[in-house]
Amino acid sequence: MKEKEILEGVKERLGIESLNKMQQEMLSKSSEGRDIILLSPTGSGKTLAFTLPVLKMMKPSTGRIQCVVIAPSRELVIQIAGVMREAGKVFRTVALYGGHKVEDEVNSLKVTPDIIVATPGRLLDHSVRHNLELLPVRIMVLDEFDKTLELGFEEEMEKLIKRMKNVSRVILTSATKSEALPDFLKLDNPVTIDYSANVENVRGRMNIRKVITSDNDKLEGLLTLLHNINFGSETPEKSMIFVNHRESAERIYEFLRKKKVAVVLYHGALEQKDRETAIALFNNGSRPIIVATDLAARGLDIEKVKSVIHYHQALTPESFIHRNGRTARIDEEGDVYILVGPDEELKEYINIDGEFLLEKEKEADLSQKFMTLYVSGGKREKISRGDLLGFIVKECDVPAGDVGKINIFDHYSLVAVKEKDVPQILNIAEDKKIKGEKRRFRPLTK
């Protein structure tokens, strides 16, 4: 693609008026014909930064796969594919990852895509089953390659690269520098674009404070903190509560639910659909507080997080950085709170700006103001955001301003609406059709 065409598409479909310095440099370096290693912190616009040179390297559709992007998690694959589809509308992009129907993926490969975004295991599985041919691939991107190798995908990566013998351009991205790269990558005179120092700039936009709780369990201290930081606000601010164990996440989630807090749960043992739903509820504001393991610290498309709360201290300096990177993104400011029990000391790599004193008399309304409706139909049923918005506004007589974010998945959709409108929508939707069929609407209450 021509650079002018790429930039026009980014502006029109992603709403990005101008590129940041890193994105400009990546686009410029793509003309040099060398492999690229990009070091960049979370929240810096890294996905678009490697998407731009990929689009510039792409040739008109040939009926063969031109580019493969490999990422370590389903969530990251979904996010990257979304950006690449919008930025490169002329190319067909397909996402391959575990946790949803293989049949849908096989069907999506019947027309050969130009770009594939995938987790290593899923991509290798499709290749072994001859659902796709990797030999023509010219461009390969390994996003968060440090995490990919850390999670034990090295053997799968080596097998995949052997199947992509015609790759001539490689882009590696990471938030941190690696001492050495695996031999099988065989990079050709790579240029390193290092924006990892921007972590310090991000730190300057954060206010990190210690919160001393009166008991080691910290549940009551957490609840008081949530009341304090939302005191005087009409709706709770978006906050992420990080823990070190799934069991802890579930226990804290159940505690907060019983206290009428608009909270959602996220960890690796959940089904893929439940994880997708959790992030959608968090992003659309119907559940602005999320309790999560470190799985949510990287690779998720999460918007405008005001607070990060460390219920448990991060186990490593890298984990601490990645958790905090969920807030203060792209020139925004953010608050970080570290809950500390009476017998607990701060880890040596945690630098704080001061202490936050809990005030039990300050209480806020932490309940949800929006509710999310589940709709039984999605992309595969040819349902669009416009279809659902039009149906709710016109057929259900709900003001457009009462409808929040709409997420369309393969076989279902989620729509955020003001809680007061839910009974009316459910009543009218029962007898109406969307795209010629009745669709089941139900509120998500858990």
Coordinates of C-alpha atoms in Angstrom, one line a residue, residues 67-278:
C67 CA 1.7 -11.8 6.3
V68 CA 1.5 -13.7 9.6
V69 CA 1.3 -12.0 13.0
I70 CA 1.9 -14.2 16.0
A71 CA 0.9 -13.2 19.5
P72 CA 1.0 -15.0 22.8
S73 CA -2.7 -14.7 23.9
R74 CA -6.2 -14.8 22.4
E75 CA -7.0 -11.4 23.7
L76 CA -4.0 -9.9 22.0
V77 CA -4.8 -11.7 18.7
I78 CA -8.3 -10.3 18.8
Q79 CA -7.0 -6.7 19.5
I80 CA -4.4 -6.8 16.7
A81 CA -6.7 -8.3 14.1
G82 CA -9.2 -5.5 14.9
V83 CA -6.6 -2.8 14.3
M84 CA -5.3 -4.4 11.1
R85 CA -8.8 -4.9 9.6
E86 CA -9.6 -1.3 10.1
A87 CA -6.3 0.2 9.1
G88 CA -5.9 -2.1 6.1
K89 CA -9.5 -2.4 4.8
V90 CA -8.4 -3.6 1.3
F91 CA -6.8 -6.7 2.8
R92 CA -8.6 -9.7 4.2
T93 CA -7.5 -10.4 7.8
V94 CA -8.4 -13.5 9.8
A95 CA -7.8 -14.2 13.5
L96 CA -7.0 -17.8 14.7
Y97 CA -7.0 -18.6 18.4
G98 CA -8.3 -21.2 20.9
G99 CA -11.5 -20.9 22.8
H100 CA -14.0 -20.7 20.0
K101 CA -15.3 -23.0 17.2
V102 CA -12.6 -24.4 14.9
E103 CA -15.3 -24.8 12.3
D104 CA -15.8 -21.0 12.1
E105 CA -12.0 -20.7 11.6
V106 CA -11.9 -23.3 8.9
N107 CA -14.8 -21.6 7.1
S108 CA -13.0 -18.2 7.3
L109 CA -10.0 -19.8 5.6
K110 CA -11.9 -21.1 2.6
V111 CA -11.2 -17.7 0.9
T112 CA -7.4 -17.4 1.5
P113 CA -6.7 -14.3 3.7
D114 CA -3.9 -11.8 3.0
I115 CA -3.1 -11.5 6.7
I116 CA -3.4 -14.0 9.5
V117 CA -3.2 -13.0 13.2
A118 CA -2.8 -16.1 15.5
T119 CA -1.6 -17.7 18.6
P120 CA 1.3 -20.1 17.9
G121 CA -0.5 -23.3 18.8
R122 CA -3.6 -22.6 16.8
L123 CA -1.6 -21.5 13.7
L124 CA 0.5 -24.7 13.8
D125 CA -2.6 -26.8 14.2
H126 CA -4.2 -25.3 11.1
S127 CA -1.0 -25.7 9.2
V128 CA -0.5 -29.4 10.2
R129 CA -4.2 -30.0 9.1
H130 CA -3.5 -28.3 5.8
N131 CA -6.2 -25.7 6.4
L132 CA -3.8 -23.1 5.2
E133 CA -0.5 -22.9 3.4
L134 CA 2.3 -20.9 5.1
L135 CA 5.0 -21.3 2.4
P136 CA 4.1 -18.1 0.5
V137 CA 4.3 -15.9 3.7
R138 CA 6.7 -12.9 3.1
I139 CA 6.2 -10.9 6.3
M140 CA 6.2 -12.2 9.9
V141 CA 5.5 -10.2 13.0
L142 CA 6.2 -11.7 16.5
D143 CA 4.3 -9.4 19.0
E144 CA 5.5 -9.5 22.6
F145 CA 8.1 -12.2 21.6
D146 CA 9.6 -12.1 25.1
K147 CA 6.3 -13.3 26.6
T148 CA 5.8 -15.8 23.8
L149 CA 9.1 -17.5 24.6
E150 CA 8.5 -17.1 28.4
L151 CA 5.2 -19.0 28.0
G152 CA 6.9 -22.0 26.4
F153 CA 5.9 -21.5 22.8
E154 CA 9.5 -21.9 21.6
E155 CA 9.1 -25.3 20.1
E156 CA 5.9 -24.4 18.3
M157 CA 7.6 -21.2 17.0
E158 CA 10.5 -23.1 15.6
K159 CA 8.2 -25.5 13.8
L160 CA 6.1 -22.6 12.3
I161 CA 9.2 -20.7 11.1
K162 CA 10.4 -23.9 9.3
R163 CA 7.1 -23.8 7.4
M164 CA 7.6 -20.2 6.4
K165 CA 10.7 -20.5 4.3
N166 CA 10.0 -17.5 2.2
V167 CA 9.8 -14.9 4.9
S168 CA 12.0 -11.9 3.9
R169 CA 10.9 -9.4 6.5
V170 CA 10.6 -9.9 10.3
I171 CA 9.3 -7.5 13.0
L172 CA 9.8 -8.4 16.6
T173 CA 8.1 -6.3 19.4
S174 CA 8.6 -6.4 23.1
A175 CA 8.2 -4.2 26.2
T176 CA 11.6 -5.3 27.5
K177 CA 15.0 -6.0 26.1
S178 CA 16.1 -9.7 25.7
E179 CA 19.6 -10.8 26.4
A180 CA 19.6 -13.2 23.4
L181 CA 17.2 -14.3 20.7
P182 CA 16.6 -17.9 19.6
D183 CA 18.8 -19.0 16.7
F184 CA 15.9 -20.2 14.6
L185 CA 14.7 -16.5 14.2
K186 CA 17.6 -15.8 11.8
L187 CA 17.2 -12.1 11.7
D188 CA 18.8 -10.2 8.8
N189 CA 20.9 -7.2 10.1
P190 CA 18.0 -6.0 12.3
V191 CA 17.5 -2.4 13.3
T192 CA 16.4 -1.8 16.9
I193 CA 13.9 1.0 17.5
D194 CA 14.0 1.5 21.3
Y195 CA 11.3 3.4 23.1
S196 CA 11.6 1.4 26.3
A197 CA 12.9 4.5 28.0
N198 CA 9.4 5.9 27.7
V199 CA 8.5 3.8 30.7
E200 CA 10.0 6.6 32.7
N201 CA 7.7 9.1 31.0
V202 CA 4.8 7.0 31.9
R203 CA 6.0 6.8 35.5
G204 CA 5.9 10.6 35.6
R205 CA 2.2 10.6 34.9
M206 CA 1.4 8.1 37.7
N207 CA 0.8 8.8 41.3
I208 CA 1.8 5.6 43.2
R209 CA 0.8 5.4 46.8
K210 CA 0.9 2.9 49.6
V211 CA -2.4 2.1 51.4
I212 CA -2.0 0.6 54.9
T213 CA -4.9 -1.7 55.9
S214 CA -5.8 -2.6 59.4
D215 CA -6.0 -6.4 58.7
N216 CA -3.9 -8.8 56.7
D217 CA -7.0 -10.0 54.7
K218 CA -7.3 -6.5 53.2
L219 CA -10.9 -7.0 52.0
E220 CA -12.4 -4.2 54.0
G221 CA -9.5 -1.9 53.2
L222 CA -10.1 -2.5 49.5
L223 CA -13.8 -1.7 49.8
T224 CA -13.0 1.5 51.8
L225 CA -10.4 2.5 49.1
L226 CA -13.0 2.1 46.3
H227 CA -15.4 4.2 48.3
N228 CA -12.7 6.9 48.9
I229 CA -11.5 7.2 45.3
N230 CA -15.0 7.4 44.0
F231 CA -16.4 9.7 46.7
G232 CA -18.4 12.5 45.1
S233 CA -18.6 10.8 41.6
E234 CA -21.9 9.9 40.0
T235 CA -20.4 6.7 38.5
P236 CA -17.4 4.6 39.7
E237 CA -14.2 5.3 37.8
K238 CA -12.6 2.5 35.9
S239 CA -10.3 0.6 38.3
M240 CA -8.3 -2.6 37.9
I241 CA -7.6 -4.7 41.0
F242 CA -4.7 -7.1 40.5
V243 CA -4.1 -10.3 42.5
N244 CA -1.6 -13.1 42.2
H245 CA -4.0 -16.1 42.3
R246 CA -7.3 -17.1 40.6
E247 CA -8.7 -18.2 43.9
S248 CA -8.1 -14.8 45.4
A249 CA -9.7 -13.1 42.4
E250 CA -12.8 -15.2 42.8
R251 CA -13.0 -14.5 46.6
I252 CA -12.6 -10.7 46.2
Y253 CA -15.1 -10.7 43.3
E254 CA -17.7 -12.4 45.4
F255 CA -17.1 -10.1 48.4
L256 CA -17.5 -7.0 46.3
R257 CA -20.6 -8.3 44.5
K258 CA -22.3 -8.9 47.9
K259 CA -21.4 -5.2 48.7
K260 CA -23.3 -4.1 45.6
V261 CA -20.2 -3.1 43.7
A262 CA -20.3 -3.0 39.9
V263 CA -17.5 -5.5 39.5
V264 CA -16.4 -8.2 37.0
L265 CA -14.0 -11.1 37.2
Y266 CA -11.1 -12.0 34.8
H267 CA -8.6 -14.9 35.0
G268 CA -7.2 -17.7 32.8
A269 CA -9.5 -20.4 34.1
L270 CA -12.6 -18.7 32.6
E271 CA -14.0 -19.8 29.3
Q272 CA -13.0 -17.6 26.3
K273 CA -16.5 -16.3 26.0
D274 CA -16.6 -15.3 29.7
R275 CA -13.3 -13.5 29.3
E276 CA -14.5 -11.7 26.2
T277 CA -17.7 -10.7 28.0
A278 CA -15.8 -9.5 31.1

